[in-house]
């Protein structure tokens, strides 16, 4: 519980998950943690394609669950 450097704004630099470029983490970083909108979209695209690659399996016990709640 140390209260040091509470008022100083520490510049934090993170790596863009998409291109590994250093990104200054701050109010000006609009696309954080990405360096740009392009990288953000690229990552989102990768995510989407990964999602679509996984076959959507239907829950097998949905009917079971419904009949289970006998009141
Ligand atoms: Zn980037």
JSON list of C-alpha atoms and ligand atoms in Angstrom, two decimals:
[
{"chain": "A", "resi": 1, "resn": "UNK", "atom": "CA", "xyz": [0.00, 0.00, 0.00]},
{"chain": "A", "resi": 2, "resn": "UNK", "atom": "CA", "xyz": [2.40, 2.65, -1.18]},
{"chain": "A", "resi": 3, "resn": "UNK", "atom": "CA", "xyz": [1.06, 5.96, -2.34]},
{"chain": "A", "resi": 4, "resn": "UNK", "atom": "CA", "xyz": [3.93, 7.07, -4.48]},
{"chain": "A", "resi": 5, "resn": "UNK", "atom": "CA", "xyz": [3.70, 8.73, -7.87]},
{"chain": "A", "resi": 6, "resn": "UNK", "atom": "CA", "xyz": [-0.02, 9.20, -7.59]},
{"chain": "A", "resi": 7, "resn": "UNK", "atom": "CA", "xyz": [-0.05, 12.51, -9.41]},
{"chain": "A", "resi": 8, "resn": "UNK", "atom": "CA", "xyz": [2.52, 11.75, -12.07]},
{"chain": "A", "resi": 9, "resn": "UNK", "atom": "CA", "xyz": [1.28, 10.44, -15.37]},
{"chain": "A", "resi": 10, "resn": "UNK", "atom": "CA", "xyz": [3.42, 7.46, -16.17]},
{"chain": "A", "resi": 11, "resn": "UNK", "atom": "CA", "xyz": [3.76, 6.83, -19.85]},
{"chain": "A", "resi": 12, "resn": "UNK", "atom": "CA", "xyz": [3.01, 3.22, -20.48]},
{"chain": "A", "resi": 13, "resn": "UNK", "atom": "CA", "xyz": [3.95, 1.61, -23.73]},
{"chain": "A", "resi": 14, "resn": "UNK", "atom": "CA", "xyz": [2.33, -1.59, -24.83]},
{"chain": "A", "resi": 15, "resn": "UNK", "atom": "CA", "xyz": [2.82, -3.74, -27.88]},
{"chain": "A", "resi": 16, "resn": "UNK", "atom": "CA", "xyz": [0.25, -3.83, -30.60]},
{"chain": "A", "resi": 17, "resn": "UNK", "atom": "CA", "xyz": [-1.17, -7.37, -30.55]},
{"chain": "A", "resi": 18, "resn": "UNK", "atom": "CA", "xyz": [-1.42, -7.28, -34.30]},
{"chain": "A", "resi": 19, "resn": "UNK", "atom": "CA", "xyz": [1.92, -5.95, -35.51]},
{"chain": "A", "resi": 20, "resn": "UNK", "atom": "CA", "xyz": [3.92, -5.73, -32.26]},
{"chain": "A", "resi": 21, "resn": "UNK", "atom": "CA", "xyz": [4.56, -2.04, -32.72]},
{"chain": "A", "resi": 22, "resn": "UNK", "atom": "CA", "xyz": [4.98, 0.00, -29.55]},
{"chain": "A", "resi": 23, "resn": "UNK", "atom": "CA", "xyz": [1.78, 1.78, -28.63]},
{"chain": "A", "resi": 24, "resn": "UNK", "atom": "CA", "xyz": [1.70, 4.58, -26.06]},
{"chain": "A", "resi": 25, "resn": "UNK", "atom": "CA", "xyz": [-1.09, 3.64, -23.69]},
{"chain": "A", "resi": 26, "resn": "UNK", "atom": "CA", "xyz": [-2.92, 6.85, -22.97]},
{"chain": "A", "resi": 27, "resn": "UNK", "atom": "CA", "xyz": [-5.91, 8.99, -23.69]},
{"chain": "A", "resi": 28, "resn": "UNK", "atom": "CA", "xyz": [-4.56, 9.64, -27.16]},
{"chain": "A", "resi": 29, "resn": "UNK", "atom": "CA", "xyz": [-4.41, 5.94, -27.94]},
{"chain": "A", "resi": 30, "resn": "UNK", "atom": "CA", "xyz": [-7.73, 5.64, -29.68]},
{"chain": "A", "resi": 31, "resn": "UNK", "atom": "CA", "xyz": [-7.25, 2.10, -30.83]},
{"chain": "A", "resi": 32, "resn": "UNK", "atom": "CA", "xyz": [-5.51, 0.69, -27.79]},
{"chain": "A", "resi": 33, "resn": "UNK", "atom": "CA", "xyz": [-4.17, -1.84, -27.36]},
{"chain": "A", "resi": 34, "resn": "UNK", "atom": "CA", "xyz": [-3.73, -1.60, -31.11]},
{"chain": "A", "resi": 35, "resn": "UNK", "atom": "CA", "xyz": [-1.57, 0.96, -32.87]},
{"chain": "A", "resi": 36, "resn": "UNK", "atom": "CA", "xyz": [-4.16, 1.77, -35.47]},
{"chain": "A", "resi": 37, "resn": "UNK", "atom": "CA", "xyz": [-7.67, 1.10, -36.65]},
{"chain": "A", "resi": 38, "resn": "UNK", "atom": "CA", "xyz": [-6.26, -1.16, -39.31]},
{"chain": "A", "resi": 39, "resn": "UNK", "atom": "CA", "xyz": [-4.57, -3.42, -36.79]},
{"chain": "A", "resi": 40, "resn": "UNK", "atom": "CA", "xyz": [-7.71, -3.46, -34.71]},
{"chain": "A", "resi": 41, "resn": "UNK", "atom": "CA", "xyz": [-9.77, -4.56, -37.65]},
{"chain": "A", "resi": 42, "resn": "UNK", "atom": "CA", "xyz": [-7.14, -7.09, -38.63]},
{"chain": "A", "resi": 43, "resn": "UNK", "atom": "CA", "xyz": [-7.30, -8.66, -35.21]},
{"chain": "A", "resi": 44, "resn": "UNK", "atom": "CA", "xyz": [-11.07, -8.62, -35.19]},
{"chain": "A", "resi": 45, "resn": "UNK", "atom": "CA", "xyz": [-11.01, -10.27, -38.60]},
{"chain": "A", "resi": 46, "resn": "UNK", "atom": "CA", "xyz": [-8.72, -12.97, -37.32]},
{"chain": "A", "resi": 47, "resn": "UNK", "atom": "CA", "xyz": [-11.05, -13.49, -34.43]},
{"chain": "A", "resi": 48, "resn": "UNK", "atom": "CA", "xyz": [-14.07, -13.74, -36.66]},
{"chain": "A", "resi": 49, "resn": "UNK", "atom": "CA", "xyz": [-12.48, -16.24, -39.01]},
{"chain": "A", "resi": 50, "resn": "UNK", "atom": "CA", "xyz": [-11.41, -18.30, -36.03]},
{"chain": "A", "resi": 51, "resn": "UNK", "atom": "CA", "xyz": [-14.95, -18.24, -34.76]},
{"chain": "A", "resi": 52, "resn": "UNK", "atom": "CA", "xyz": [-16.38, -19.27, -38.08]},
{"chain": "A", "resi": 53, "resn": "UNK", "atom": "CA", "xyz": [-13.86, -22.10, -38.32]},
{"chain": "A", "resi": 54, "resn": "UNK", "atom": "CA", "xyz": [-15.42, -23.71, -35.29]},
{"chain": "A", "resi": 55, "resn": "UNK", "atom": "CA", "xyz": [-18.58, -25.59, -36.25]},
{"chain": "A", "resi": 56, "resn": "UNK", "atom": "CA", "xyz": [-21.55, -24.39, -34.31]},
{"chain": "A", "resi": 57, "resn": "UNK", "atom": "CA", "xyz": [-22.72, -27.32, -32.27]},
{"chain": "A", "resi": 58, "resn": "UNK", "atom": "CA", "xyz": [-26.27, -27.35, -31.05]},
{"chain": "A", "resi": 59, "resn": "UNK", "atom": "CA", "xyz": [-26.69, -28.01, -27.35]},
{"chain": "A", "resi": 60, "resn": "UNK", "atom": "CA", "xyz": [-27.85, -31.61, -27.11]},
{"chain": "A", "resi": 61, "resn": "UNK", "atom": "CA", "xyz": [-29.54, -31.41, -23.75]},
{"chain": "A", "resi": 62, "resn": "UNK", "atom": "CA", "xyz": [-31.78, -28.46, -24.40]},
{"chain": "A", "resi": 63, "resn": "UNK", "atom": "CA", "xyz": [-34.97, -30.51, -24.43]},
{"chain": "A", "resi": 64, "resn": "UNK", "atom": "CA", "xyz": [-33.78, -32.45, -21.42]},
{"chain": "A", "resi": 65, "resn": "UNK", "atom": "CA", "xyz": [-33.34, -29.25, -19.49]},
{"chain": "A", "resi": 66, "resn": "UNK", "atom": "CA", "xyz": [-36.83, -28.13, -20.31]},
{"chain": "A", "resi": 67, "resn": "UNK", "atom": "CA", "xyz": [-38.46, -31.33, -19.12]},
{"chain": "A", "resi": 68, "resn": "UNK", "atom": "CA", "xyz": [-36.31, -31.35, -16.02]},
{"chain": "A", "resi": 69, "resn": "UNK", "atom": "CA", "xyz": [-38.01, -28.38, -14.50]},
{"chain": "A", "resi": 70, "resn": "UNK", "atom": "CA", "xyz": [-41.12, -30.16, -13.34]},
{"chain": "A", "resi": 71, "resn": "UNK", "atom": "CA", "xyz": [-42.81, -28.13, -10.72]},
{"chain": "B", "resi": 1, "resn": "LIG", "atom": "ZN1", "xyz": [-0.36, -2.50, -35.08]}
]
